[in-house]
Amino acid sequence: MKRTSTMKQFSLNSRSIMIFSLIVVAAISSIFFVFPETIKAQSEEKVFVTHTGGIVKTTGEIIDPLYVESTMEFDPMEYLRDFDYGKTSPLPDGTTLREYTIIAEDDKIMEVSPGVFYNVWTFNGSVPGPTIRATEGDTVRVNFINNGSKQHTMHFHGIHPAEMDGVFESVGAEGGRFTYEFVAGPAGVHPYHCHVMPLEEHIVHGLYGVFIVDPKEGRAPADEMVMVLNGLDTDFDTENNFYAANTIPFYYQHHPIQINTGELIRIYVVNMVEFDPINNFHLHGNLYKYYPTGTDLVPSFYTDMITLSQTERGIMEFEYQYPGKYLFHAHKVEFSEKGWIGIFLVSDDDSDSEQETPTGDTNEYGT
Amino acid sequence: MTQILSKKHQQETQTNMELDKKPSRAKTLASGLVPFVFVIILMIYIFGPGSELLDFGVPLPEVTIEMVDFVDSEIHTTVRNTGSIPVEIVMADVNDRIQPAAVEPDRFLERYETALVRIPFEWNEAEPYRIGITIEDGTRFEKEIEAAAPRLEPSLELIGFFAIIGTYVGIIPVMIGLMWLPFIRRLSKNKYHFFMALTVGLLLFLGIDSIEEALEASTENLASSFNGVLLVATVTILSFLGLYYSSEKLIQRVKDSPYAKPVAIALMISIGIGLHNFGEGLAIGAAIGLGQVALSTFLIVGFALHNTTEGLAIASPLAKEKKSVIGKLAAMGMIAGAPAILGAWLGGFMYSPFSAVIFLSIGAGAIFQVIIVIMKWLREENKNSFSSASIVSGIAAGMLVMYLTSIFV
């Protein structure tokens, strides 16, 4: 009772009440200002399936690089079996000249994963750049045009004269030109990349590609593909936010690579991951013959797991006996859970009625 | 230089005052509005079409993960856009591993807008998790959770559990502290002053403690764009001013009755402590809710010991009240202690860092206001001086007692 009388004395004072109520109103309204979502109306429900098969209903949107389809500017499926043999012409000494035109740019903003936009630096508009392919002994002539805003070069791994190394001859921005010319060799799979300082910056933004030198005697006909294992550091903290085979995270998981049972598969694999010291390649339900750097025609390993350091590369050959879906991924699980994972969809297709074009390409070079 | 300026300023204000002696209302209104008009013109100039003033610099996007709730097979993350530009949430991850997720209501966030990101994930209790949110330019923001604990769903059992904790931490200790009243009543004037000064020391400690907790909550969970320190300062001072003004009015009103003033002071103290205990309850509830601490009996004992001194603070001014004050005491004990229960409920079931900071700051302002009231009273009683052994040692003892009991918390 006494308490209420004191309270009455309180309430008698209109000014103090006013100030009190002002503070209370300000406090309450600020809480509403901070939590506007509670006022929003509910919308239609959507359903999605998690990676482990759980079903989740939501009234909002689904964000998932694995299941959300997105039209990518860069098509990893097209890149996979795309080889640039150049414009060929015979040289007086009877060897072949292969001419390529490579244009560097550094202003492209590309959607690298659904909703994630990243400034890629490109050779011929893509990351990785085109797969340049020649036969050992061919003369390779690359007309390099730098349309970027910074200096860039092309540095090929392989054997060539010092002035063709693309290190000390920076090619100026906004239309600088340089012609790289050398004899392709040794046979194998090599990377090429920009070699302008700061090197890390130029490489991680995407200025790299694959250079395949076929041995003169050729390799056995096969369904051939190129896989560049790369990472994307989208927030520039020297840690990769995404990993992938051929740039787009999870791409080959929701677009499985279709191959046939009993058909020889040959993968030219190049590790271009920066920041992380190693990467690896694990194949499910099978083992592969591995030719490190592809320089020897005799495989060094028969395994389902190889470890690759920076720019380490090689050739993998295998055949699937049983049809079905087989994963391939980094067994460094962090990488696979950030996108470096894919699926081979193996069809029981013994008949050779449906021949893939890449095999045709290889036939051109096979014996 | 500043003196000259201020003199000039004074002269100007004087002449203005003179000019304003016979103003028409319209003129006053107009002169008050003119600066606003110019502010609006300035805004239009800066933000208006064709203005390229703002094209300098790069505005950086920023999102803050304010809350992470662990529910049945899902991790719920509350994300707020705390940068200066709109953002789009495009990806979620757990421990830096990409996970599919749902964003509600949608992935586009305007400034200060929030979204709920639901990540289906079979989490394990008591394990640490790092929750990451990636926006459209690839920037990833992270929040670390020390130990996953299931979000508390309001159930009768839990409501009772929190009520019991609140009672242990708030009401019981305060009531025990109030039992010192008969003891204080028997004291000489000097010793009584000592106990009032002790109250000042206790409150001083509590006030600083509240501000520290508010700052801690703001740095841990509030985005930097809320200016946590300034938010705490502003709310503390506003609360102080509001309570100071209203308590002065209250004391003026009850001046005719000679014993009402101590009652008013005691009421002020209990309100201040009540707000503080509300904040404390929020902190305890939130800590249990967020799984940051395992609630041990030791913690409860610590809080109880600590809060017993709060009862003493309320009892001291009532010592000179000759009439029976048992009813008043009980009421004030409830005012001071019961908010801990309310705080525990709120903190445990619907914790929001923003409201925690606000309540702790209001509590701090209330406590400082009470300190001023008691200091004023002590000064009047002590012939306009604080330099008496009982006051100085009282404040010092109050601080020390609080510090020593705080070690148990």
PDB file of C-alpha atoms in Angstrom, chain B residues 246-364:
ATOM      1  CA  SER B 246      12.218  13.210 -11.763  1.00  0.00           C
ATOM      2  CA  SER B 247      13.769  12.269  -8.417  1.00  0.00           C
ATOM      3  CA  GLU B 248      14.415  15.927  -7.576  1.00  0.00           C
ATOM      4  CA  LYS B 249      10.758  16.611  -8.295  1.00  0.00           C
ATOM      5  CA  LEU B 250       9.767  13.617  -6.192  1.00  0.00           C
ATOM      6  CA  ILE B 251      11.903  14.745  -3.258  1.00  0.00           C
ATOM      7  CA  GLN B 252      10.526  18.282  -3.521  1.00  0.00           C
ATOM      8  CA  ARG B 253       7.003  16.917  -3.380  1.00  0.00           C
ATOM      9  CA  VAL B 254       7.599  14.855  -0.284  1.00  0.00           C
ATOM     10  CA  LYS B 255       9.572  17.551   1.536  1.00  0.00           C
ATOM     11  CA  ASP B 256       6.713  18.321   3.922  1.00  0.00           C
ATOM     12  CA  SER B 257       6.992  14.905   5.529  1.00  0.00           C
ATOM     13  CA  PRO B 258      10.311  14.666   7.422  1.00  0.00           C
ATOM     14  CA  TYR B 259      10.812  10.942   6.918  1.00  0.00           C
ATOM     15  CA  ALA B 260       9.789  10.720   3.289  1.00  0.00           C
ATOM     16  CA  LYS B 261      13.149  11.809   1.944  1.00  0.00           C
ATOM     17  CA  PRO B 262      15.012   8.677   3.108  1.00  0.00           C
ATOM     18  CA  VAL B 263      12.175   6.604   1.679  1.00  0.00           C
ATOM     19  CA  ALA B 264      12.478   8.414  -1.641  1.00  0.00           C
ATOM     20  CA  ILE B 265      16.234   7.848  -1.673  1.00  0.00           C
ATOM     21  CA  ALA B 266      15.760   4.189  -0.848  1.00  0.00           C
ATOM     22  CA  LEU B 267      13.198   3.898  -3.626  1.00  0.00           C
ATOM     23  CA  MET B 268      15.582   5.524  -6.076  1.00  0.00           C
ATOM     24  CA  ILE B 269      18.312   3.135  -5.028  1.00  0.00           C
ATOM     25  CA  SER B 270      16.055   0.130  -5.428  1.00  0.00           C
ATOM     26  CA  ILE B 271      14.927   1.275  -8.886  1.00  0.00           C
ATOM     27  CA  GLY B 272      18.547   1.784  -9.934  1.00  0.00           C
ATOM     28  CA  ILE B 273      19.585  -1.573  -8.565  1.00  0.00           C
ATOM     29  CA  GLY B 274      16.491  -3.149 -10.116  1.00  0.00           C
ATOM     30  CA  LEU B 275      17.570  -1.923 -13.552  1.00  0.00           C
ATOM     31  CA  HIS B 276      21.072  -3.175 -12.881  1.00  0.00           C
ATOM     32  CA  ASN B 277      19.793  -6.578 -11.805  1.00  0.00           C
ATOM     33  CA  PHE B 278      17.620  -6.691 -14.902  1.00  0.00           C
ATOM     34  CA  GLY B 279      20.785  -6.252 -16.935  1.00  0.00           C
ATOM     35  CA  GLU B 280      22.515  -8.876 -14.816  1.00  0.00           C
ATOM     36  CA  GLY B 281      19.591 -11.252 -15.358  1.00  0.00           C
ATOM     37  CA  LEU B 282      19.823 -10.621 -19.109  1.00  0.00           C
ATOM     38  CA  ALA B 283      23.509 -11.447 -19.002  1.00  0.00           C
ATOM     39  CA  ILE B 284      22.969 -14.658 -17.038  1.00  0.00           C
ATOM     40  CA  GLY B 285      20.028 -15.755 -19.209  1.00  0.00           C
ATOM     41  CA  ALA B 286      21.909 -14.933 -22.388  1.00  0.00           C
ATOM     42  CA  ALA B 287      25.042 -16.687 -21.199  1.00  0.00           C
ATOM     43  CA  ILE B 288      23.051 -19.860 -20.552  1.00  0.00           C
ATOM     44  CA  GLY B 289      21.067 -19.405 -23.756  1.00  0.00           C
ATOM     45  CA  LEU B 290      24.131 -18.808 -25.914  1.00  0.00           C
ATOM     46  CA  GLY B 291      26.000 -21.643 -24.270  1.00  0.00           C
ATOM     47  CA  GLN B 292      28.861 -19.376 -23.316  1.00  0.00           C
ATOM     48  CA  VAL B 293      29.050 -20.585 -19.750  1.00  0.00           C
ATOM     49  CA  ALA B 294      27.971 -23.619 -17.935  1.00  0.00           C
ATOM     50  CA  LEU B 295      25.885 -22.379 -15.090  1.00  0.00           C
ATOM     51  CA  SER B 296      27.578 -23.636 -11.975  1.00  0.00           C
ATOM     52  CA  THR B 297      26.357 -23.416  -8.440  1.00  0.00           C
ATOM     53  CA  PHE B 298      29.539 -21.493  -7.826  1.00  0.00           C
ATOM     54  CA  LEU B 299      28.392 -18.738 -10.174  1.00  0.00           C
ATOM     55  CA  ILE B 300      25.053 -18.514  -8.397  1.00  0.00           C
ATOM     56  CA  VAL B 301      26.775 -18.328  -5.020  1.00  0.00           C
ATOM     57  CA  GLY B 302      29.031 -15.582  -6.350  1.00  0.00           C
ATOM     58  CA  PHE B 303      26.143 -13.512  -7.649  1.00  0.00           C
ATOM     59  CA  ALA B 304      24.179 -14.044  -4.439  1.00  0.00           C
ATOM     60  CA  LEU B 305      27.075 -12.926  -2.243  1.00  0.00           C
ATOM     61  CA  HIS B 306      27.680  -9.970  -4.501  1.00  0.00           C
ATOM     62  CA  ASN B 307      24.044  -8.887  -4.495  1.00  0.00           C
ATOM     63  CA  THR B 308      23.603  -9.128  -0.720  1.00  0.00           C
ATOM     64  CA  THR B 309      25.460  -5.843  -0.542  1.00  0.00           C
ATOM     65  CA  GLU B 310      22.751  -4.319  -2.722  1.00  0.00           C
ATOM     66  CA  GLY B 311      20.245  -4.945   0.083  1.00  0.00           C
ATOM     67  CA  LEU B 312      22.507  -3.066   2.428  1.00  0.00           C
ATOM     68  CA  ALA B 313      22.506  -0.136   0.018  1.00  0.00           C
ATOM     69  CA  ILE B 314      18.712   0.058   0.152  1.00  0.00           C
ATOM     70  CA  ALA B 315      18.543  -0.461   3.904  1.00  0.00           C
ATOM     71  CA  SER B 316      20.971   2.290   4.862  1.00  0.00           C
ATOM     72  CA  PRO B 317      18.858   5.355   3.987  1.00  0.00           C
ATOM     73  CA  LEU B 318      15.840   3.760   5.660  1.00  0.00           C
ATOM     74  CA  ALA B 319      17.601   3.505   9.007  1.00  0.00           C
ATOM     75  CA  LYS B 320      16.415   6.916  10.141  1.00  0.00           C
ATOM     76  CA  GLU B 321      12.816   6.089   9.273  1.00  0.00           C
ATOM     77  CA  LYS B 322      11.220   5.520  12.670  1.00  0.00           C
ATOM     78  CA  LYS B 323       7.926   4.078  11.473  1.00  0.00           C
ATOM     79  CA  SER B 324       7.627   0.453  10.561  1.00  0.00           C
ATOM     80  CA  VAL B 325       9.121   0.022   7.139  1.00  0.00           C
ATOM     81  CA  ILE B 326       8.733  -3.712   6.703  1.00  0.00           C
ATOM     82  CA  GLY B 327       6.151  -3.314   3.953  1.00  0.00           C
ATOM     83  CA  LYS B 328       8.248  -0.710   2.180  1.00  0.00           C
ATOM     84  CA  LEU B 329      11.366  -2.833   2.573  1.00  0.00           C
ATOM     85  CA  ALA B 330       9.709  -5.861   1.043  1.00  0.00           C
ATOM     86  CA  ALA B 331       8.396  -3.788  -1.836  1.00  0.00           C
ATOM     87  CA  MET B 332      11.775  -2.221  -2.481  1.00  0.00           C
ATOM     88  CA  GLY B 333      13.465  -5.591  -2.205  1.00  0.00           C
ATOM     89  CA  MET B 334      11.138  -6.809  -4.933  1.00  0.00           C
ATOM     90  CA  ILE B 335      11.750  -3.711  -7.068  1.00  0.00           C
ATOM     91  CA  ALA B 336      15.485  -4.286  -6.775  1.00  0.00           C
ATOM     92  CA  GLY B 337      15.552  -8.071  -7.029  1.00  0.00           C
ATOM     93  CA  ALA B 338      12.646  -9.246  -9.159  1.00  0.00           C
ATOM     94  CA  PRO B 339      13.884  -7.708 -12.426  1.00  0.00           C
ATOM     95  CA  ALA B 340      16.643 -10.338 -12.371  1.00  0.00           C
ATOM     96  CA  ILE B 341      13.956 -12.950 -13.095  1.00  0.00           C
ATOM     97  CA  LEU B 342      12.528 -10.870 -15.927  1.00  0.00           C
ATOM     98  CA  GLY B 343      16.019 -10.314 -17.286  1.00  0.00           C
ATOM     99  CA  ALA B 344      16.833 -14.023 -17.137  1.00  0.00           C
ATOM    100  CA  TRP B 345      13.672 -14.852 -19.097  1.00  0.00           C
ATOM    101  CA  LEU B 346      14.311 -12.229 -21.719  1.00  0.00           C
ATOM    102  CA  GLY B 347      18.001 -13.005 -21.972  1.00  0.00           C
ATOM    103  CA  GLY B 348      17.461 -16.739 -22.154  1.00  0.00           C
ATOM    104  CA  PHE B 349      14.596 -16.858 -24.635  1.00  0.00           C
ATOM    105  CA  MET B 350      14.944 -13.824 -26.858  1.00  0.00           C
ATOM    106  CA  TYR B 351      18.361 -12.366 -26.366  1.00  0.00           C
ATOM    107  CA  SER B 352      19.160  -9.328 -28.419  1.00  0.00           C
ATOM    108  CA  PRO B 353      22.536  -7.691 -27.923  1.00  0.00           C
ATOM    109  CA  PHE B 354      21.038  -4.300 -28.652  1.00  0.00           C
ATOM    110  CA  SER B 355      18.459  -4.448 -25.861  1.00  0.00           C
ATOM    111  CA  ALA B 356      21.063  -5.845 -23.455  1.00  0.00           C
ATOM    112  CA  VAL B 357      23.302  -2.851 -24.081  1.00  0.00           C
ATOM    113  CA  ILE B 358      20.376  -0.453 -23.688  1.00  0.00           C
ATOM    114  CA  PHE B 359      19.176  -1.919 -20.388  1.00  0.00           C
ATOM    115  CA  LEU B 360      22.646  -2.121 -18.892  1.00  0.00           C
ATOM    116  CA  SER B 361      23.242   1.523 -19.826  1.00  0.00           C
ATOM    117  CA  ILE B 362      19.906   2.653 -18.367  1.00  0.00           C
ATOM    118  CA  GLY B 363      20.869   0.802 -15.191  1.00  0.00           C
ATOM    119  CA  ALA B 364      24.246   2.541 -15.063  1.00  0.00           C
TER     120      ALA B 364
END
